[in-house]
Amino acid sequence: MNISPSLRRAKAPLALTAAVLLAASACGGADAGSGDGGGDKLAGNIKVDGSSTVAPLSTAAAQLFQAENSGVKVTVGTSGTGGGFEKFCAGETDISDASRPIKDEEKALCDKKGIKYEEFQVANDGLSVVVSKDNDWADCLTVEQLKKIWEPGSKVNNWNQVDSKFPDQKLELFGAGTDSGTFDYFTQAINGEEGASRTDYSPSEDDNVTVQGVSGSKGGMGYFGLSYYEENKDKLKIVKVDGGDGCVEPTTETVQDGSYKPLSRPLFIYPKATSLDKAEVEAFVEFYVENNADIAGKAQFVPLNAEQETELKKDLDALKAAHGS
């Protein structure tokens, strides 16, 4: 299959380990669902890896898909957006989850290996800044204050250094690892340069580690996707962000309308063209796209707005046409 480059554009809560192996659904004997169009039973394995933020979305998609296609087994890994693209461009996976668009150097690596792919925006997300439930002083922070905390070389280690009105409380920082698309996005949005960050914090590709760290420290602060806050709101307090127009809390509405800035972002999946030659992968991608609103709702992500939904359907139609489906 040869896909034209012009076609490319650039949780009920789910517990995840470093890689989530989804067992085949118990409802055996079901015909293939939306994807194959012929009623034939699908079977095989689908490998997905990449962003830990997008993983719950792909896990939800896989669970819903497998309920209709019990012969298909989907593995969802969480090696980070960058780590996922490394595997993807090496030909090790069928679909790469990404919380940012693919970079030029990653495109070059895929081109070198002859890996052709498609980009689909499947949901929206807002990065949430979180603190401990015991933090009763930080309700809203400006982008300038966040930069003061997180910029390269920052020596801020006490909350009273952020604002003189804040108490004398040690500041402990937790956040995304450098392979994470969340790290790339946060550093670009807050510090003005992708990858620019202080290094003396506790990094992890697993957002649940950040949840544990922040919730266990009165002076803790961290950042990750909004869905992880929604999953752990009983343990954490969310901080409003002032991007210049006042304090705004990340919600479905503020992420979709862009008023939660600068920490709103799109989420993507990248199917590999050759993998779409396998009926089960093509069916899964089609299912993912056609049921994106239900999947986003199940995984507690912000669904696409009407314009994004229209673009996604156009992309799917173009992909199917190029694939001869």
Short mmCIF file of C-alpha atoms in Angstrom, two decimals:
data_model
loop_
_atom_site.label_atom_id
_atom_site.label_comp_id
_atom_site.label_asym_id
_atom_site.label_seq_id
_atom_site.Cartn_x
_atom_site.Cartn_y
_atom_site.Cartn_z
CA MET A 1 0.00 0.00 0.00
CA ASN A 2 1.30 3.45 -0.88
CA ILE A 3 -0.21 6.36 1.04
CA SER A 4 0.34 9.82 -0.36
CA PRO A 5 2.11 12.20 2.05
CA SER A 6 -0.51 14.80 1.15
CA LEU A 7 -3.02 12.81 3.19
CA ARG A 8 -1.08 13.43 6.40
CA ARG A 9 -2.04 16.36 8.58
CA ALA A 10 -0.36 17.78 10.90
CA LYS A 11 -11.21 7.30 31.11
CA ALA A 12 -13.87 5.46 32.96
CA PRO A 13 -10.44 5.58 34.65
CA LEU A 14 -8.24 2.70 33.54
CA ALA A 15 -5.35 1.34 35.59
CA LEU A 16 -2.21 1.04 33.48
CA THR A 17 1.10 -0.66 34.03
CA ALA A 18 4.12 0.05 31.85
CA ALA A 19 2.42 -2.06 29.22
CA VAL A 20 -1.22 -3.07 29.31
CA LEU A 21 -2.09 -6.41 27.76
CA LEU A 22 -5.77 -6.52 27.02
CA ALA A 23 -7.12 -10.06 27.06
CA ALA A 24 -9.57 -11.09 24.40
CA SER A 25 -13.18 -10.40 25.26
CA ALA A 26 -15.18 -13.21 26.75
CA CYS A 27 -17.99 -12.77 24.23
CA GLY A 28 -16.70 -15.34 21.75
CA GLY A 29 -18.30 -15.97 18.42
CA ALA A 30 -19.02 -12.33 17.66
CA ASP A 31 -18.62 -11.20 14.09
CA ALA A 32 -16.22 -8.41 13.29
CA GLY A 33 -17.61 -4.99 14.09
CA SER A 34 -17.46 -1.76 12.19
CA GLY A 35 -14.08 -2.34 10.62
CA ASP A 36 -14.21 -5.15 8.10
CA GLY A 37 -17.61 -4.52 6.57
CA GLY A 38 -17.91 -8.16 5.49
CA GLY A 39 -18.98 -9.85 8.69
CA ASP A 40 -15.89 -12.11 8.67
CA LYS A 41 -14.36 -12.86 12.03
CA LEU A 42 -11.16 -10.99 12.72
CA ALA A 43 -8.14 -12.47 14.47
CA GLY A 44 -4.60 -11.38 15.19
CA ASN A 45 -2.46 -9.10 17.33
CA ILE A 46 -2.20 -5.32 17.26
CA LYS A 47 0.74 -3.54 18.88
CA VAL A 48 0.26 0.02 20.12
CA ASP A 49 2.88 2.02 22.02
CA GLY A 50 3.79 5.61 22.83
CA SER A 51 2.34 8.38 24.96
CA SER A 52 1.30 7.49 28.51
CA THR A 53 -1.28 10.27 28.21
CA VAL A 54 -2.92 8.73 25.14
CA ALA A 55 -2.65 5.16 26.46
CA PRO A 56 -5.96 5.23 28.39
CA LEU A 57 -7.65 6.44 25.21
CA SER A 58 -6.21 3.59 23.14
CA THR A 59 -6.96 1.14 25.95
CA ALA A 60 -10.60 2.22 25.96
CA ALA A 61 -10.73 1.92 22.16
CA ALA A 62 -9.23 -1.56 22.35
CA GLN A 63 -11.64 -2.75 25.01
CA LEU A 64 -14.67 -1.55 23.07
CA PHE A 65 -13.29 -3.01 19.83
CA GLN A 66 -12.48 -6.38 21.40
CA ALA A 67 -16.00 -6.64 22.77
CA GLU A 68 -17.06 -6.99 19.13
CA ASN A 69 -13.93 -8.80 17.89
CA SER A 70 -12.95 -11.42 20.44
CA GLY A 71 -10.26 -12.93 18.24
CA VAL A 72 -8.14 -9.77 18.25
CA LYS A 73 -5.65 -9.05 21.01
CA VAL A 74 -4.36 -5.50 21.48
CA THR A 75 -1.25 -4.60 23.47
CA VAL A 76 -0.94 -0.97 24.63
CA GLY A 77 2.50 0.15 25.81
CA THR A 78 3.50 3.39 27.53
CA SER A 79 7.09 4.17 26.59
CA GLY A 80 6.35 7.88 26.02
CA THR A 81 5.71 9.73 22.77
CA GLY A 82 9.39 9.84 21.82
CA GLY A 83 10.03 6.25 22.85
CA GLY A 84 6.93 5.16 20.98
CA PHE A 85 8.07 6.82 17.76
CA GLU A 86 11.45 5.08 18.10
CA LYS A 87 9.70 1.70 18.15
CA PHE A 88 7.24 2.76 15.46
CA CYS A 89 9.92 3.95 13.05
CA ALA A 90 11.86 0.75 13.69
CA GLY A 91 8.83 -1.20 12.49
CA GLU A 92 8.08 -2.74 15.89
CA THR A 93 4.52 -1.42 16.34
CA ASP A 94 1.35 -0.97 14.30
CA ILE A 95 0.15 2.28 15.87
CA SER A 96 1.98 5.00 17.78
CA ASP A 97 0.18 7.04 20.43
CA ALA A 98 1.38 10.65 20.61
CA SER A 99 0.56 13.70 22.69
CA ARG A 100 2.29 15.94 20.13
CA PRO A 101 2.80 15.85 16.36
CA ILE A 102 5.69 13.79 15.04
CA LYS A 103 8.97 15.74 14.90
CA ASP A 104 11.05 16.30 11.76
CA GLU A 105 13.83 14.04 13.03
CA GLU A 106 11.30 11.30 13.75
CA LYS A 107 9.81 11.72 10.28
CA ALA A 108 13.32 11.35 8.85
CA LEU A 109 13.89 8.16 10.83
CA CYS A 110 10.61 6.69 9.58
CA ASP A 111 11.45 7.73 6.01
CA LYS A 112 14.85 6.08 6.31
CA LYS A 113 13.20 2.84 7.39
CA GLY A 114 10.48 3.11 4.74
CA ILE A 115 7.72 3.52 7.33
CA LYS A 116 4.68 5.33 5.95
CA TYR A 117 1.95 6.45 8.32
CA GLU A 118 -1.15 8.57 8.85
CA GLU A 119 -1.85 11.15 11.55
CA PHE A 120 -5.28 11.35 13.19
CA GLN A 121 -6.28 13.74 15.94
CA VAL A 122 -8.59 11.62 18.10
CA ALA A 123 -9.19 13.79 21.20
CA ASN A 124 -8.22 16.94 23.07
CA ASP A 125 -6.44 17.29 26.37
CA GLY A 126 -5.52 20.01 28.79
CA LEU A 127 -2.38 19.69 30.87
CA SER A 128 -3.28 20.06 34.52
CA VAL A 129 -1.04 21.59 37.17
CA VAL A 130 -1.72 19.81 40.45
CA VAL A 131 -0.75 20.22 44.10
CA SER A 132 -1.45 18.38 47.32
CA LYS A 133 -4.91 18.40 48.87
CA ASP A 134 -3.19 19.96 51.90
CA ASN A 135 -2.13 22.98 49.83
CA ASP A 136 -4.59 25.73 50.81
CA TRP A 137 -2.65 28.68 49.37
CA ALA A 138 -2.08 28.08 45.65
CA ASP A 139 -5.42 28.31 43.84
CA CYS A 140 -4.14 30.04 40.68
CA LEU A 141 -0.67 30.51 39.22
CA THR A 142 0.38 32.71 36.33
CA VAL A 143 2.44 31.42 33.43
CA GLU A 144 5.23 33.69 34.71
CA GLN A 145 5.14 32.00 38.12
CA LEU A 146 5.16 28.55 36.54
CA LYS A 147 8.14 29.56 34.41
CA LYS A 148 9.93 30.88 37.49
CA ILE A 149 9.48 27.44 39.05
CA TRP A 150 10.26 25.24 36.04
CA GLU A 151 12.73 27.17 33.87
CA PRO A 152 16.26 25.80 33.37
CA GLY A 153 18.54 26.65 36.28
CA SER A 154 15.68 27.62 38.60
CA LYS A 155 16.65 27.55 42.26
CA VAL A 156 13.10 28.02 43.54
CA ASN A 157 12.67 25.41 46.24
CA ASN A 158 10.16 27.03 48.60
CA TRP A 159 6.62 28.22 48.00
CA ASN A 160 7.38 31.63 49.50
CA GLN A 161 9.84 32.17 46.64
CA VAL A 162 6.95 31.83 44.19
CA ASP A 163 4.83 34.43 46.01
CA SER A 164 5.73 36.21 49.24
CA LYS A 165 2.18 35.61 50.44
CA PHE A 166 2.68 31.86 50.26
CA PRO A 167 3.92 30.01 53.36
CA ASP A 168 7.43 28.84 54.17
CA GLN A 169 6.88 25.38 52.72
CA LYS A 170 9.39 23.26 50.82
CA LEU A 171 8.49 22.88 47.13
CA GLU A 172 8.85 19.35 45.76
CA LEU A 173 8.47 18.91 42.02
CA PHE A 174 7.24 15.94 40.02
CA GLY A 175 6.64 15.75 36.28
CA ALA A 176 6.98 14.01 32.96
CA GLY A 177 10.15 12.31 31.80
CA THR A 178 12.07 13.63 28.81
CA ASP A 179 10.70 10.94 26.45
CA SER A 180 7.17 12.15 27.12
CA GLY A 181 5.16 14.34 24.77
CA THR A 182 3.76 15.92 27.93
CA PHE A 183 7.29 17.09 28.81
CA ASP A 184 7.76 18.52 25.32
CA TYR A 185 4.46 20.36 25.39
CA PHE A 186 4.75 21.71 28.93
CA THR A 187 8.26 23.05 28.45
CA GLN A 188 7.35 24.72 25.16
CA ALA A 189 4.17 26.28 26.57
CA ILE A 190 5.63 27.45 29.88
CA ASN A 191 9.34 27.98 29.26
CA GLY A 192 9.14 28.96 25.60
CA GLU A 193 11.41 26.21 24.35
CA GLU A 194 10.73 22.52 23.94
CA GLY A 195 12.87 20.48 26.31
CA ALA A 196 13.97 23.50 28.36
CA SER A 197 13.45 22.59 32.01
CA ARG A 198 15.14 22.47 35.37
CA THR A 199 16.44 18.97 35.97
CA ASP A 200 16.26 18.70 39.76
CA TYR A 201 12.76 17.26 39.89
CA SER A 202 11.36 13.72 40.03
CA PRO A 203 10.63 12.67 36.42
CA SER A 204 8.61 9.67 35.30
CA GLU A 205 7.02 8.37 32.10
CA ASP A 206 4.27 6.94 34.34
CA ASP A 207 1.84 9.66 35.40
CA ASN A 208 0.66 7.54 38.31
CA VAL A 209 4.11 8.00 39.88
CA THR A 210 3.55 11.77 39.73
CA VAL A 211 0.14 11.32 41.37
CA GLN A 212 1.73 9.42 44.23
CA GLY A 213 4.55 11.93 44.63
CA VAL A 214 2.38 15.04 44.70
CA SER A 215 -0.34 13.54 46.88
CA GLY A 216 2.29 12.42 49.39
CA SER A 217 3.96 15.84 49.77
CA LYS A 218 2.28 18.90 51.29
CA GLY A 219 4.50 21.13 49.17
CA GLY A 220 4.33 18.95 46.07
CA MET A 221 3.55 20.14 42.55
CA GLY A 222 3.31 18.22 39.30
CA TYR A 223 1.78 18.29 35.83
CA PHE A 224 0.17 15.75 33.50
CA GLY A 225 -2.89 15.24 31.31
CA LEU A 226 -6.29 16.36 32.58
CA SER A 227 -7.63 12.80 32.56
CA TYR A 228 -5.15 11.77 35.24
CA TYR A 229 -6.41 14.55 37.48
CA GLU A 230 -9.99 13.44 36.84
CA GLU A 231 -9.00 9.93 37.84
CA ASN A 232 -7.28 11.14 41.02
CA LYS A 233 -9.25 14.22 42.08
CA ASP A 234 -9.84 12.66 45.50
CA LYS A 235 -6.07 12.79 46.08
CA LEU A 236 -5.09 16.05 44.36
CA LYS A 237 -6.02 19.71 44.01
CA ILE A 238 -6.02 21.31 40.58
CA VAL A 239 -4.51 24.77 40.08
CA LYS A 240 -6.06 27.35 37.77
CA VAL A 241 -3.69 28.94 35.26
CA ASP A 242 -3.58 32.61 34.27
CA GLY A 243 -2.35 32.81 30.69
CA GLY A 244 -2.90 36.56 30.56
CA ASP A 245 -6.69 36.79 30.62
CA GLY A 246 -7.38 35.72 34.17
CA CYS A 247 -7.45 32.43 36.07
CA VAL A 248 -8.95 29.52 34.12
CA GLU A 249 -9.49 25.95 35.27
CA PRO A 250 -9.05 23.16 32.71
CA THR A 251 -12.44 21.65 31.83
CA THR A 252 -14.02 20.16 28.73
CA GLU A 253 -15.40 23.56 27.77
CA THR A 254 -12.24 25.59 28.40
CA VAL A 255 -10.05 23.08 26.56
CA GLN A 256 -12.35 22.90 23.53
CA ASP A 257 -12.83 26.66 23.26
CA GLY A 258 -9.15 27.41 23.83
CA SER A 259 -9.66 29.66 26.85
CA TYR A 260 -7.49 27.39 28.98
CA LYS A 261 -4.17 28.54 27.66
CA PRO A 262 -1.42 27.80 27.00
CA LEU A 263 -1.89 24.23 28.24
CA SER A 264 -4.54 22.81 25.88
CA ARG A 265 -3.39 20.35 23.22
CA PRO A 266 -4.53 17.78 20.62
CA LEU A 267 -3.90 14.04 20.98
CA PHE A 268 -2.98 11.75 18.09
CA ILE A 269 -2.63 8.21 16.86
CA TYR A 270 -0.32 7.24 13.97
CA PRO A 271 -1.25 4.02 12.15
CA LYS A 272 1.48 2.44 10.03
CA ALA A 273 0.47 2.04 6.40
CA THR A 274 1.75 -1.51 5.99
CA SER A 275 -0.04 -2.57 9.16
CA LEU A 276 -3.30 -1.47 7.57
CA ASP A 277 -2.84 -4.33 5.12
CA LYS A 278 -3.87 -6.51 8.07
CA ALA A 279 -7.66 -6.58 8.30
CA GLU A 280 -7.67 -6.42 12.08
CA VAL A 281 -5.54 -3.26 12.17
CA GLU A 282 -7.55 -1.52 9.48
CA ALA A 283 -10.76 -2.42 11.31
CA PHE A 284 -9.39 -1.16 14.61
CA VAL A 285 -8.29 2.18 13.16
CA GLU A 286 -11.66 2.64 11.48
CA PHE A 287 -13.44 1.75 14.73
CA TYR A 288 -11.22 4.16 16.68
CA VAL A 289 -12.08 7.03 14.34
CA GLU A 290 -15.78 6.34 13.93
CA ASN A 291 -16.34 5.91 17.68
CA ASN A 292 -13.96 8.63 18.88
CA ALA A 293 -16.56 10.49 20.95
CA ASP A 294 -17.59 7.38 22.90
CA ILE A 295 -13.95 6.41 23.38
CA ALA A 296 -13.01 9.88 24.64
CA GLY A 297 -15.91 9.80 27.06
CA LYS A 298 -15.01 6.35 28.39
CA ALA A 299 -11.41 7.42 28.92
CA GLN A 300 -12.37 10.83 30.41
CA PHE A 301 -10.72 12.90 27.69
CA VAL A 302 -12.09 16.01 26.02
CA PRO A 303 -13.84 14.98 22.79
CA LEU A 304 -13.25 16.63 19.45
CA ASN A 305 -15.23 19.72 18.60
CA ALA A 306 -17.43 19.76 15.48
CA GLU A 307 -14.73 21.11 13.18
CA GLN A 308 -12.16 18.58 14.40
CA GLU A 309 -14.70 15.78 14.04
CA THR A 310 -15.33 16.77 10.42
CA GLU A 311 -11.60 16.82 9.67
CA LEU A 312 -11.10 13.40 11.26
CA LYS A 313 -13.86 11.85 9.16
CA LYS A 314 -12.35 13.41 6.02
CA ASP A 315 -8.97 11.94 6.93
CA LEU A 316 -10.50 8.51 7.42
CA ASP A 317 -12.29 8.69 4.08
CA ALA A 318 -9.07 9.72 2.36
CA LEU A 319 -7.13 6.91 4.01
CA LYS A 320 -9.73 4.32 3.04
CA ALA A 321 -9.74 5.58 -0.53
CA ALA A 322 -5.95 5.40 -0.73
CA HIS A 323 -6.01 1.93 0.78
CA GLY A 324 -8.60 0.76 -1.69
CA SER A 325 -11.16 0.01 1.01
#
